[in-house]
Amino acid sequence: MREMGSSQPTAVELEILRILWELEPCPVREIHARLNDAKGTNYSTTVKMLSVMLTKGLVKRDENATPHVYRAAMTRQRAAKQFLSELIEKVYDGSAMSLVLQALASGKASKPEIEEARRLLDEMEDKS
Amino acid sequence: MREMGSSQPTAVELEILRILWELEPCPVREIHARLNDAKGTNYSTTVKMLSVMLTKGLVKRDENATPHVYRAAMTRQRAAKQFLSELIEKVYDGSAMSLVLQALASGKASKPEIEEARRLLDEMEDKS
DNA sequence: TCTGGTTAGCGAAGATCTTCGCTAACCGAT
DNA sequence: ATCGGTTAGCGAAGATCTTCGCTAACCAGA
């Protein structure tokens, strides 16, 4: 059994969400074009996945438009936050910072991004 | 079909890995005690999961010891890095820094951790 | 109106993940 | 040696996820 209203997107679902974050609002045809390019998905499969995701509340659709257009039900930021929380909880036992350190240590970040991070660190230090 | 040697741990598998990261080397009995506390898992299930994970290469075991003892095949850091890479790739389209910023913005980090992060930022800036 | 292409949906099959019943091997104590 | 508890493993059932065949509704152009 599955709890209501809190399902994490599965692999394919996430793939579709990514497409939506880029293209929404977006008809099935375009979503399918992408999926098909990526891995030869049948059109029926795309439609089905969207219907499943609609049931789960992962996407919304406007049925007034023809053809129907879909949108992600949550923003990329929100989804990322959920993933991150899960990652922190599940792997780092709740220590957000050890994750950050690892990400920083992984080494790819541009100068302006580093500046931005530094500014954030300052803010955090003030608050604590 | 599934590729060899690159399988991400599933939910239960991750739960077991976490136990191992804390307790390894560790016999089934202890792993099971934890799982059972957490969600009433049958002993057979624990054994089976370990055997599956052994097949997948997610854990190693020492059969000389009696009872056999298990270890995680990868460190917590390594696993975290994989998850992180996947997260960055799948949700942030490859921008590591936007994830870092979000983690920082989430707000919980101790003073020494912040110092550590600042030092890392300095290093990165030197390199780039 | 008929026809062909597009759009939408159902239900079932195929994968993968998770659980456990049942059996067997093992080992220390009687 | 035998018994009873612990340890190990197989195979199949139950969940969930993913795919697609088939059918129907819709709509624009002949």
PDB file of C-alpha atoms (C1' of nucleotides) in Angstrom:
ATOM      1  CA  MET A   1       0.000   0.000   0.000  1.00  0.00           C
ATOM      2  CA  ARG A   2       1.089   3.556  -0.568  1.00  0.00           C
ATOM      3  CA  GLU A   3       0.499   6.691   1.392  1.00  0.00           C
ATOM      4  CA  MET A   4      -1.488   9.462  -0.177  1.00  0.00           C
ATOM      5  CA  GLY A   5      -0.026  12.756  -1.200  1.00  0.00           C
ATOM      6  CA  SER A   6       3.626  12.114  -0.502  1.00  0.00           C
ATOM      7  CA  SER A   7       4.904   9.906  -3.298  1.00  0.00           C
ATOM      8  CA  GLN A   8       8.403  10.528  -4.546  1.00  0.00           C
ATOM      9  CA  PRO A   9       8.621  10.476  -8.324  1.00  0.00           C
ATOM     10  CA  THR A  10      10.085   7.320  -9.786  1.00  0.00           C
ATOM     11  CA  ALA A  11      12.749   7.297 -12.484  1.00  0.00           C
ATOM     12  CA  VAL A  12      10.478   7.732 -15.491  1.00  0.00           C
ATOM     13  CA  GLU A  13       8.274  10.155 -13.640  1.00  0.00           C
ATOM     14  CA  LEU A  14      11.266  12.299 -12.860  1.00  0.00           C
ATOM     15  CA  GLU A  15      12.285  12.198 -16.478  1.00  0.00           C
ATOM     16  CA  ILE A  16       8.882  13.566 -17.408  1.00  0.00           C
ATOM     17  CA  LEU A  17       8.994  16.206 -14.712  1.00  0.00           C
ATOM     18  CA  ARG A  18      12.296  17.453 -16.074  1.00  0.00           C
ATOM     19  CA  ILE A  19      10.766  17.803 -19.514  1.00  0.00           C
ATOM     20  CA  LEU A  20       7.856  19.718 -18.047  1.00  0.00           C
ATOM     21  CA  TRP A  21      10.074  22.034 -16.023  1.00  0.00           C
ATOM     22  CA  GLU A  22      11.664  23.025 -19.281  1.00  0.00           C
ATOM     23  CA  LEU A  23       8.696  23.125 -21.606  1.00  0.00           C
ATOM     24  CA  GLU A  24       5.516  23.546 -19.619  1.00  0.00           C
ATOM     25  CA  PRO A  25       2.757  24.075 -20.381  1.00  0.00           C
ATOM     26  CA  CYS A  26       3.209  21.245 -22.774  1.00  0.00           C
ATOM     27  CA  PRO A  27       1.050  18.802 -24.762  1.00  0.00           C
ATOM     28  CA  VAL A  28       1.663  15.047 -24.715  1.00  0.00           C
ATOM     29  CA  ARG A  29       3.079  15.114 -28.184  1.00  0.00           C
ATOM     30  CA  GLU A  30       6.084  17.141 -27.164  1.00  0.00           C
ATOM     31  CA  ILE A  31       6.685  15.189 -24.005  1.00  0.00           C
ATOM     32  CA  HIS A  32       6.557  12.047 -26.034  1.00  0.00           C
ATOM     33  CA  ALA A  33       8.941  13.399 -28.647  1.00  0.00           C
ATOM     34  CA  ARG A  34      11.543  13.897 -25.923  1.00  0.00           C
ATOM     35  CA  LEU A  35      10.988  10.540 -24.256  1.00  0.00           C
ATOM     36  CA  ASN A  36      11.059   8.805 -27.580  1.00  0.00           C
ATOM     37  CA  ASP A  37      14.324  10.460 -28.536  1.00  0.00           C
ATOM     38  CA  ALA A  38      15.806   9.523 -25.214  1.00  0.00           C
ATOM     39  CA  LYS A  39      14.763   5.898 -25.100  1.00  0.00           C
ATOM     40  CA  GLY A  40      12.284   4.917 -27.775  1.00  0.00           C
ATOM     41  CA  THR A  41       9.148   5.120 -25.719  1.00  0.00           C
ATOM     42  CA  ASN A  42       5.812   4.205 -27.239  1.00  0.00           C
ATOM     43  CA  TYR A  43       3.258   6.980 -27.395  1.00  0.00           C
ATOM     44  CA  SER A  44       0.803   4.956 -25.313  1.00  0.00           C
ATOM     45  CA  THR A  45       3.384   4.663 -22.603  1.00  0.00           C
ATOM     46  CA  THR A  46       3.831   8.387 -22.403  1.00  0.00           C
ATOM     47  CA  VAL A  47       0.104   8.954 -22.162  1.00  0.00           C
ATOM     48  CA  LYS A  48      -0.189   6.274 -19.507  1.00  0.00           C
ATOM     49  CA  MET A  49       2.621   7.656 -17.407  1.00  0.00           C
ATOM     50  CA  LEU A  50       1.024  11.074 -17.515  1.00  0.00           C
ATOM     51  CA  SER A  51      -2.274   9.613 -16.415  1.00  0.00           C
ATOM     52  CA  VAL A  52      -0.557   7.791 -13.551  1.00  0.00           C
ATOM     53  CA  MET A  53       1.225  10.959 -12.553  1.00  0.00           C
ATOM     54  CA  LEU A  54      -2.032  12.863 -12.723  1.00  0.00           C
ATOM     55  CA  THR A  55      -3.560  10.359 -10.316  1.00  0.00           C
ATOM     56  CA  LYS A  56      -0.587  10.709  -7.990  1.00  0.00           C
ATOM     57  CA  GLY A  57      -0.835  14.453  -8.149  1.00  0.00           C
ATOM     58  CA  LEU A  58       2.590  14.883  -9.705  1.00  0.00           C
ATOM     59  CA  VAL A  59       1.272  16.779 -12.721  1.00  0.00           C
ATOM     60  CA  LYS A  60      -1.719  18.951 -13.537  1.00  0.00           C
ATOM     61  CA  ARG A  61      -3.432  19.298 -16.844  1.00  0.00           C
ATOM     62  CA  ASP A  62      -5.605  21.795 -18.590  1.00  0.00           C
ATOM     63  CA  GLU A  63      -8.362  19.945 -20.382  1.00  0.00           C
ATOM     64  CA  ASN A  64      -9.799  23.059 -21.934  1.00  0.00           C
ATOM     65  CA  ALA A  65      -6.862  23.323 -24.264  1.00  0.00           C
ATOM     66  CA  THR A  66      -6.785  20.979 -27.246  1.00  0.00           C
ATOM     67  CA  PRO A  67      -4.736  19.016 -27.112  1.00  0.00           C
ATOM     68  CA  HIS A  68      -4.574  18.917 -23.299  1.00  0.00           C
ATOM     69  CA  VAL A  69      -1.522  20.585 -21.858  1.00  0.00           C
ATOM     70  CA  TYR A  70       0.374  19.382 -18.811  1.00  0.00           C
ATOM     71  CA  ARG A  71       2.325  21.127 -16.082  1.00  0.00           C
ATOM     72  CA  ALA A  72       4.434  19.844 -13.241  1.00  0.00           C
ATOM     73  CA  ALA A  73       2.544  20.036  -9.962  1.00  0.00           C
ATOM     74  CA  MET A  74       5.660  21.160  -8.137  1.00  0.00           C
ATOM     75  CA  THR A  75       8.534  23.390  -9.077  1.00  0.00           C
ATOM     76  CA  ARG A  76      11.981  22.067  -9.730  1.00  0.00           C
ATOM     77  CA  GLN A  77      13.107  23.765  -6.529  1.00  0.00           C
ATOM     78  CA  ARG A  78      10.474  22.069  -4.470  1.00  0.00           C
ATOM     79  CA  ALA A  79      11.286  18.656  -5.918  1.00  0.00           C
ATOM     80  CA  ALA A  80      14.966  19.228  -5.365  1.00  0.00           C
ATOM     81  CA  LYS A  81      14.319  20.168  -1.788  1.00  0.00           C
ATOM     82  CA  GLN A  82      12.422  16.956  -1.236  1.00  0.00           C
ATOM     83  CA  PHE A  83      15.169  14.875  -2.776  1.00  0.00           C
ATOM     84  CA  LEU A  84      17.737  16.684  -0.784  1.00  0.00           C
ATOM     85  CA  SER A  85      15.884  16.226   2.471  1.00  0.00           C
ATOM     86  CA  GLU A  86      15.588  12.576   1.735  1.00  0.00           C
ATOM     87  CA  LEU A  87      19.249  12.327   0.860  1.00  0.00           C
ATOM     88  CA  ILE A  88      20.278  14.137   4.012  1.00  0.00           C
ATOM     89  CA  GLU A  89      17.962  12.091   6.129  1.00  0.00           C
ATOM     90  CA  LYS A  90      18.687   8.735   4.578  1.00  0.00           C
ATOM     91  CA  VAL A  91      22.383   8.899   3.901  1.00  0.00           C
ATOM     92  CA  TYR A  92      23.797  11.613   6.080  1.00  0.00           C
ATOM     93  CA  ASP A  93      21.576  10.917   9.072  1.00  0.00           C
ATOM     94  CA  GLY A  94      20.298  14.463   9.100  1.00  0.00           C
ATOM     95  CA  SER A  95      23.494  16.459   8.822  1.00  0.00           C
ATOM     96  CA  ALA A  96      22.896  18.864   5.955  1.00  0.00           C
ATOM     97  CA  MET A  97      26.314  20.364   6.212  1.00  0.00           C
ATOM     98  CA  SER A  98      28.280  17.218   5.578  1.00  0.00           C
ATOM     99  CA  LEU A  99      26.466  16.979   2.310  1.00  0.00           C
ATOM    100  CA  VAL A 100      27.308  20.539   1.441  1.00  0.00           C
ATOM    101  CA  LEU A 101      30.935  19.967   2.207  1.00  0.00           C
ATOM    102  CA  GLN A 102      31.000  16.989  -0.054  1.00  0.00           C
ATOM    103  CA  ALA A 103      29.317  18.878  -2.846  1.00  0.00           C
ATOM    104  CA  LEU A 104      31.815  21.686  -2.525  1.00  0.00           C
ATOM    105  CA  ALA A 105      34.668  19.250  -2.462  1.00  0.00           C
ATOM    106  CA  SER A 106      33.419  17.683  -5.676  1.00  0.00           C
ATOM    107  CA  GLY A 107      35.007  20.679  -7.273  1.00  0.00           C
ATOM    108  CA  LYS A 108      32.917  22.177 -10.039  1.00  0.00           C
ATOM    109  CA  ALA A 109      31.545  25.594  -9.324  1.00  0.00           C
ATOM    110  CA  SER A 110      32.041  28.901 -11.069  1.00  0.00           C
ATOM    111  CA  LYS A 111      33.427  32.026  -9.458  1.00  0.00           C
ATOM    112  CA  PRO A 112      30.111  33.881  -9.147  1.00  0.00           C
ATOM    113  CA  GLU A 113      28.569  30.772  -7.658  1.00  0.00           C
ATOM    114  CA  ILE A 114      31.299  30.628  -5.074  1.00  0.00           C
ATOM    115  CA  GLU A 115      30.701  34.267  -4.217  1.00  0.00           C
ATOM    116  CA  GLU A 116      27.038  33.572  -3.785  1.00  0.00           C
ATOM    117  CA  ALA A 117      27.810  30.679  -1.484  1.00  0.00           C
ATOM    118  CA  ARG A 118      30.141  32.822   0.558  1.00  0.00           C
ATOM    119  CA  ARG A 119      27.448  35.437   0.993  1.00  0.00           C
ATOM    120  CA  LEU A 120      25.040  32.770   2.173  1.00  0.00           C
ATOM    121  CA  LEU A 121      27.568  31.507   4.664  1.00  0.00           C
ATOM    122  CA  ASP A 122      27.903  35.004   6.084  1.00  0.00           C
ATOM    123  CA  GLU A 123      24.186  35.262   6.521  1.00  0.00           C
ATOM    124  CA  MET A 124      24.023  31.929   8.261  1.00  0.00           C
ATOM    125  CA  GLU A 125      26.792  32.867  10.605  1.00  0.00           C
ATOM    126  CA  ASP A 126      24.934  36.000  11.631  1.00  0.00           C
ATOM    127  CA  LYS A 127      21.870  34.046  12.451  1.00  0.00           C
ATOM    128  CA  SER A 128      23.500  31.315  14.501  1.00  0.00           C
TER     129      SER A 128
ATOM    130  CA  MET B   1      17.029  -5.827 -17.960  1.00  0.00           C
ATOM    131  CA  ARG B   2      19.548  -4.257 -15.619  1.00  0.00           C
ATOM    132  CA  GLU B   3      23.091  -3.126 -16.147  1.00  0.00           C
ATOM    133  CA  MET B   4      25.826  -4.843 -14.241  1.00  0.00           C
ATOM    134  CA  GLY B   5      27.771  -3.195 -11.499  1.00  0.00           C
ATOM    135  CA  SER B   6      26.028   0.128 -11.303  1.00  0.00           C
ATOM    136  CA  SER B   7      22.755  -0.453  -9.505  1.00  0.00           C
ATOM    137  CA  GLN B   8      21.575   2.236  -7.152  1.00  0.00           C
ATOM    138  CA  PRO B   9      20.369   0.850  -3.846  1.00  0.00           C
ATOM    139  CA  THR B  10      16.614   0.688  -3.455  1.00  0.00           C
ATOM    140  CA  ALA B  11      14.768   1.874  -0.364  1.00  0.00           C
ATOM    141  CA  VAL B  12      15.216  -1.232   1.755  1.00  0.00           C
ATOM    142  CA  GLU B  13      18.729  -1.741   0.509  1.00  0.00           C
ATOM    143  CA  LEU B  14      19.634   1.744   1.577  1.00  0.00           C
ATOM    144  CA  GLU B  15      18.127   1.108   4.974  1.00  0.00           C
ATOM    145  CA  ILE B  16      20.412  -1.887   5.347  1.00  0.00           C
ATOM    146  CA  LEU B  17      23.430   0.014   4.116  1.00  0.00           C
ATOM    147  CA  ARG B  18      22.834   2.657   6.761  1.00  0.00           C
ATOM    148  CA  ILE B  19      22.783  -0.002   9.448  1.00  0.00           C
ATOM    149  CA  LEU B  20      26.012  -1.442   8.117  1.00  0.00           C
ATOM    150  CA  TRP B  21      27.729   1.932   7.953  1.00  0.00           C
ATOM    151  CA  GLU B  22      27.043   2.241  11.624  1.00  0.00           C
ATOM    152  CA  LEU B  23      27.671  -1.301  12.819  1.00  0.00           C
ATOM    153  CA  GLU B  24      29.855  -3.131  10.373  1.00  0.00           C
ATOM    154  CA  PRO B  25      31.186  -5.725  10.443  1.00  0.00           C
ATOM    155  CA  CYS B  26      27.874  -7.058  11.488  1.00  0.00           C
ATOM    156  CA  PRO B  27      26.035 -10.408  11.569  1.00  0.00           C
ATOM    157  CA  VAL B  28      22.542 -10.831  10.164  1.00  0.00           C
ATOM    158  CA  ARG B  29      21.082 -11.036  13.621  1.00  0.00           C
ATOM    159  CA  GLU B  30      21.911  -7.442  14.441  1.00  0.00           C
ATOM    160  CA  ILE B  31      20.851  -6.117  11.080  1.00  0.00           C
ATOM    161  CA  HIS B  32      17.606  -7.903  11.503  1.00  0.00           C
ATOM    162  CA  ALA B  33      17.096  -6.550  15.010  1.00  0.00           C
ATOM    163  CA  ARG B  34      17.269  -3.035  13.614  1.00  0.00           C
ATOM    164  CA  LEU B  35      15.020  -3.694  10.657  1.00  0.00           C
ATOM    165  CA  ASN B  36      12.551  -5.476  12.848  1.00  0.00           C
ATOM    166  CA  ASP B  37      12.420  -2.589  15.283  1.00  0.00           C
ATOM    167  CA  ALA B  38      11.956  -0.166  12.459  1.00  0.00           C
ATOM    168  CA  LYS B  39       9.236  -1.975  10.574  1.00  0.00           C
ATOM    169  CA  GLY B  40       8.606  -5.506  11.775  1.00  0.00           C
ATOM    170  CA  THR B  41      10.600  -7.308   9.139  1.00  0.00           C
ATOM    171  CA  ASN B  42      10.697 -11.093   9.131  1.00  0.00           C
ATOM    172  CA  TYR B  43      14.101 -12.665   9.645  1.00  0.00           C
ATOM    173  CA  SER B  44      13.877 -14.457   6.295  1.00  0.00           C
ATOM    174  CA  THR B  45      13.342 -11.154   4.594  1.00  0.00           C
ATOM    175  CA  THR B  46      16.498  -9.711   6.073  1.00  0.00           C
ATOM    176  CA  VAL B  47      18.532 -12.711   5.002  1.00  0.00           C
ATOM    177  CA  LYS B  48      17.046 -12.562   1.540  1.00  0.00           C
ATOM    178  CA  MET B  49      17.724  -8.880   1.124  1.00  0.00           C
ATOM    179  CA  LEU B  50      21.318  -9.426   2.123  1.00  0.00           C
ATOM    180  CA  SER B  51      21.646 -12.229  -0.363  1.00  0.00           C
ATOM    181  CA  VAL B  52      20.172 -10.029  -3.083  1.00  0.00           C
ATOM    182  CA  MET B  53      22.526  -7.228  -2.136  1.00  0.00           C
ATOM    183  CA  LEU B  54      25.429  -9.630  -2.172  1.00  0.00           C
ATOM    184  CA  THR B  55      24.498 -10.625  -5.716  1.00  0.00           C
ATOM    185  CA  LYS B  56      24.298  -6.987  -6.722  1.00  0.00           C
ATOM    186  CA  GLY B  57      27.619  -6.278  -5.117  1.00  0.00           C
ATOM    187  CA  LEU B  58      26.209  -3.815  -2.620  1.00  0.00           C
ATOM    188  CA  VAL B  59      27.546  -5.730   0.373  1.00  0.00           C
ATOM    189  CA  LYS B  60      30.404  -8.092   1.105  1.00  0.00           C
ATOM    190  CA  ARG B  61      30.458 -10.876   3.607  1.00  0.00           C
ATOM    191  CA  ASP B  62      33.017 -12.830   5.529  1.00  0.00           C
ATOM    192  CA  GLU B  63      32.007 -16.468   5.510  1.00  0.00           C
ATOM    193  CA  ASN B  64      34.874 -17.545   7.695  1.00  0.00           C
ATOM    194  CA  ALA B  65      33.283 -15.898  10.682  1.00  0.00           C
ATOM    195  CA  THR B  66      30.365 -17.680  12.306  1.00  0.00           C
ATOM    196  CA  PRO B  67      27.886 -16.358  11.997  1.00  0.00           C
ATOM    197  CA  HIS B  68      28.795 -14.664   8.724  1.00  0.00           C
ATOM    198  CA  VAL B  69      29.426 -10.962   9.023  1.00  0.00           C
ATOM    199  CA  TYR B  70      28.478  -8.355   6.467  1.00  0.00           C
ATOM    200  CA  ARG B  71      29.987  -5.058   5.379  1.00  0.00           C
ATOM    201  CA  ALA B  72      28.822  -2.387   3.007  1.00  0.00           C
ATOM    202  CA  ALA B  73      30.655  -2.639  -0.294  1.00  0.00           C
ATOM    203  CA  MET B  74      30.942   1.123  -0.525  1.00  0.00           C
ATOM    204  CA  THR B  75      31.473   3.806   2.054  1.00  0.00           C
ATOM    205  CA  ARG B  76      28.766   6.189   3.080  1.00  0.00           C
ATOM    206  CA  GLN B  77      30.715   8.935   1.337  1.00  0.00           C
ATOM    207  CA  ARG B  78      30.868   7.035  -1.893  1.00  0.00           C
ATOM    208  CA  ALA B  79      27.164   6.269  -1.824  1.00  0.00           C
ATOM    209  CA  ALA B  80      26.353   9.851  -0.981  1.00  0.00           C
ATOM    210  CA  LYS B  81      28.451  11.025  -3.866  1.00  0.00           C
ATOM    211  CA  GLN B  82      26.547   8.776  -6.222  1.00  0.00           C
ATOM    212  CA  PHE B  83      23.219  10.001  -4.959  1.00  0.00           C
ATOM    213  CA  LEU B  84      24.381  13.526  -5.187  1.00  0.00           C
ATOM    214  CA  SER B  85      25.622  13.117  -8.723  1.00  0.00           C
ATOM    215  CA  GLU B  86      22.326  11.628  -9.669  1.00  0.00           C
ATOM    216  CA  LEU B  87      20.435  14.418  -7.969  1.00  0.00           C
ATOM    217  CA  ILE B  88      22.525  17.071  -9.652  1.00  0.00           C
ATOM    218  CA  GLU B  89      22.231  15.387 -12.992  1.00  0.00           C
ATOM    219  CA  LYS B  90      18.554  14.547 -12.831  1.00  0.00           C
ATOM    220  CA  VAL B  91      17.077  17.544 -11.103  1.00  0.00           C
ATOM    221  CA  TYR B  92      19.537  20.373 -11.481  1.00  0.00           C
ATOM    222  CA  ASP B  93      20.619  19.457 -14.981  1.00  0.00           C
ATOM    223  CA  GLY B  94      24.215  19.207 -13.916  1.00  0.00           C
ATOM    224  CA  SER B  95      24.705  22.410 -11.950  1.00  0.00           C
ATOM    225  CA  ALA B  96      26.247  21.306  -8.673  1.00  0.00           C
ATOM    226  CA  MET B  97      26.328  24.783  -7.288  1.00  0.00           C
ATOM    227  CA  SER B  98      22.629  25.451  -7.437  1.00  0.00           C
ATOM    228  CA  LEU B  99      22.186  22.440  -5.228  1.00  0.00           C
ATOM    229  CA  VAL B 100      24.774  23.702  -2.786  1.00  0.00           C
ATOM    230  CA  LEU B 101      23.094  27.058  -2.625  1.00  0.00           C
ATOM    231  CA  GLN B 102      19.820  25.448  -1.874  1.00  0.00           C
ATOM    232  CA  ALA B 103      21.308  23.293   0.848  1.00  0.00           C
ATOM    233  CA  LEU B 104      22.942  26.308   2.422  1.00  0.00           C
ATOM    234  CA  ALA B 105      19.721  28.247   2.212  1.00  0.00           C
ATOM    235  CA  SER B 106      17.905  25.445   3.990  1.00  0.00           C
ATOM    236  CA  GLY B 107      19.501  26.894   7.054  1.00  0.00           C
ATOM    237  CA  LYS B 108      20.785  24.283   9.422  1.00  0.00           C
ATOM    238  CA  ALA B 109      24.530  24.198   9.853  1.00  0.00           C
ATOM    239  CA  SER B 110      26.725  24.705  12.875  1.00  0.00           C
ATOM    240  CA  LYS B 111      29.439  27.326  13.201  1.00  0.00           C
ATOM    241  CA  PRO B 112      32.385  24.983  12.729  1.00  0.00           C
ATOM    242  CA  GLU B 113      30.693  23.508   9.703  1.00  0.00           C
ATOM    243  CA  ILE B 114      30.307  26.959   8.234  1.00  0.00           C
ATOM    244  CA  GLU B 115      33.981  27.641   8.823  1.00  0.00           C
ATOM    245  CA  GLU B 116      34.842  24.428   7.069  1.00  0.00           C
ATOM    246  CA  ALA B 117      32.695  25.378   4.124  1.00  0.00           C
ATOM    247  CA  ARG B 118      34.312  28.780   3.932  1.00  0.00           C
ATOM    248  CA  ARG B 119      37.722  27.200   3.818  1.00  0.00           C
ATOM    249  CA  LEU B 120      36.614  24.921   1.010  1.00  0.00           C
ATOM    250  CA  LEU B 121      35.297  27.881  -0.923  1.00  0.00           C
ATOM    251  CA  ASP B 122      38.648  29.585  -0.605  1.00  0.00           C
ATOM    252  CA  GLU B 123      40.405  26.538  -1.949  1.00  0.00           C
ATOM    253  CA  MET B 124      38.063  26.286  -4.865  1.00  0.00           C
ATOM    254  CA  GLU B 125      38.537  29.904  -5.722  1.00  0.00           C
ATOM    255  CA  ASP B 126      42.273  29.436  -5.822  1.00  0.00           C
ATOM    256  CA  LYS B 127      41.959  26.564  -8.210  1.00  0.00           C
ATOM    257  CA  SER B 128      39.565  28.157 -10.675  1.00  0.00           C
TER     258      SER B 128
ATOM    259  C1'  DT C   1     -20.560  12.626 -44.881  1.00  0.00           C
ATOM    260  C1'  DC C   2     -16.621   9.728 -45.199  1.00  0.00           C
ATOM    261  C1'  DT C   3     -11.698   9.075 -44.223  1.00  0.00           C
ATOM    262  C1'  DG C   4      -7.241   9.270 -42.134  1.00  0.00           C
ATOM    263  C1'  DG C   5      -4.340  11.093 -38.775  1.00  0.00           C
ATOM    264  C1'  DT C   6      -4.104  12.750 -33.972  1.00  0.00           C
ATOM    265  C1'  DT C   7      -5.299  12.408 -29.168  1.00  0.00           C
ATOM    266  C1'  DA C   8      -6.917   9.879 -25.063  1.00  0.00           C
ATOM    267  C1'  DG C   9      -7.639   5.866 -22.119  1.00  0.00           C
ATOM    268  C1'  DC C  10      -8.230   1.048 -20.350  1.00  0.00           C
ATOM    269  C1'  DG C  11      -6.517  -3.060 -18.946  1.00  0.00           C
ATOM    270  C1'  DA C  12      -3.280  -6.452 -18.947  1.00  0.00           C
ATOM    271  C1'  DA C  13       1.617  -8.132 -19.501  1.00  0.00           C
ATOM    272  C1'  DG C  14       6.417  -7.738 -18.203  1.00  0.00           C
ATOM    273  C1'  DA C  15      10.031  -5.915 -14.921  1.00  0.00           C
ATOM    274  C1'  DT C  16      11.704  -5.142 -10.676  1.00  0.00           C
ATOM    275  C1'  DC C  17      11.423  -4.941  -5.657  1.00  0.00           C
ATOM    276  C1'  DT C  18       9.985  -6.851  -1.221  1.00  0.00           C
ATOM    277  C1'  DT C  19       8.234 -10.207   1.673  1.00  0.00           C
ATOM    278  C1'  DC C  20       8.005 -14.674   3.783  1.00  0.00           C
ATOM    279  C1'  DG C  21       6.960 -19.939   4.247  1.00  0.00           C
ATOM    280  C1'  DC C  22       9.407 -23.841   4.383  1.00  0.00           C
ATOM    281  C1'  DT C  23      13.467 -26.616   4.578  1.00  0.00           C
ATOM    282  C1'  DA C  24      18.125 -27.675   5.587  1.00  0.00           C
ATOM    283  C1'  DA C  25      22.580 -27.120   7.761  1.00  0.00           C
ATOM    284  C1'  DC C  26      24.938 -26.067  11.820  1.00  0.00           C
ATOM    285  C1'  DC C  27      26.276 -26.170  16.766  1.00  0.00           C
ATOM    286  C1'  DG C  28      26.308 -26.385  21.762  1.00  0.00           C
ATOM    287  C1'  DA C  29      24.173 -28.670  25.657  1.00  0.00           C
ATOM    288  C1'  DT C  30      22.221 -32.776  27.437  1.00  0.00           C
TER     289       DT C  30
ATOM    290  C1'  DA D   1      23.935 -39.365  19.289  1.00  0.00           C
ATOM    291  C1'  DT D   2      19.958 -36.504  19.895  1.00  0.00           C
ATOM    292  C1'  DC D   3      17.499 -32.367  20.621  1.00  0.00           C
ATOM    293  C1'  DG D   4      16.433 -27.458  20.175  1.00  0.00           C
ATOM    294  C1'  DG D   5      17.708 -23.012  18.966  1.00  0.00           C
ATOM    295  C1'  DT D   6      20.290 -20.298  15.546  1.00  0.00           C
ATOM    296  C1'  DT D   7      21.738 -19.431  10.915  1.00  0.00           C
ATOM    297  C1'  DA D   8      21.326 -19.781   5.857  1.00  0.00           C
ATOM    298  C1'  DG D   9      18.913 -20.233   1.479  1.00  0.00           C
ATOM    299  C1'  DC D  10      15.417 -21.286  -2.187  1.00  0.00           C
ATOM    300  C1'  DG D  11      11.552 -20.286  -4.625  1.00  0.00           C
ATOM    301  C1'  DA D  12       7.321 -18.326  -5.061  1.00  0.00           C
ATOM    302  C1'  DA D  13       3.750 -14.736  -3.870  1.00  0.00           C
ATOM    303  C1'  DG D  14       2.556  -9.924  -3.447  1.00  0.00           C
ATOM    304  C1'  DA D  15       3.644  -4.922  -4.524  1.00  0.00           C
ATOM    305  C1'  DT D  16       4.867  -1.501  -7.354  1.00  0.00           C
ATOM    306  C1'  DC D  17       6.619   0.380 -11.702  1.00  0.00           C
ATOM    307  C1'  DT D  18       6.798   0.476 -16.728  1.00  0.00           C
ATOM    308  C1'  DT D  19       5.395  -0.748 -21.117  1.00  0.00           C
ATOM    309  C1'  DC D  20       2.210  -1.282 -24.857  1.00  0.00           C
ATOM    310  C1'  DG D  21      -1.810  -3.409 -27.719  1.00  0.00           C
ATOM    311  C1'  DC D  22      -6.131  -2.224 -28.793  1.00  0.00           C
ATOM    312  C1'  DT D  23     -10.113   0.677 -28.993  1.00  0.00           C
ATOM    313  C1'  DA D  24     -12.580   4.911 -29.038  1.00  0.00           C
ATOM    314  C1'  DA D  25     -13.265   9.834 -29.537  1.00  0.00           C
ATOM    315  C1'  DC D  26     -12.109  13.735 -31.996  1.00  0.00           C
ATOM    316  C1'  DC D  27     -11.284  16.739 -35.933  1.00  0.00           C
ATOM    317  C1'  DA D  28      -9.742  18.692 -40.434  1.00  0.00           C
ATOM    318  C1'  DG D  29      -9.797  18.056 -45.336  1.00  0.00           C
ATOM    319  C1'  DA D  30     -11.683  15.627 -49.459  1.00  0.00           C
TER     320       DA D  30
END
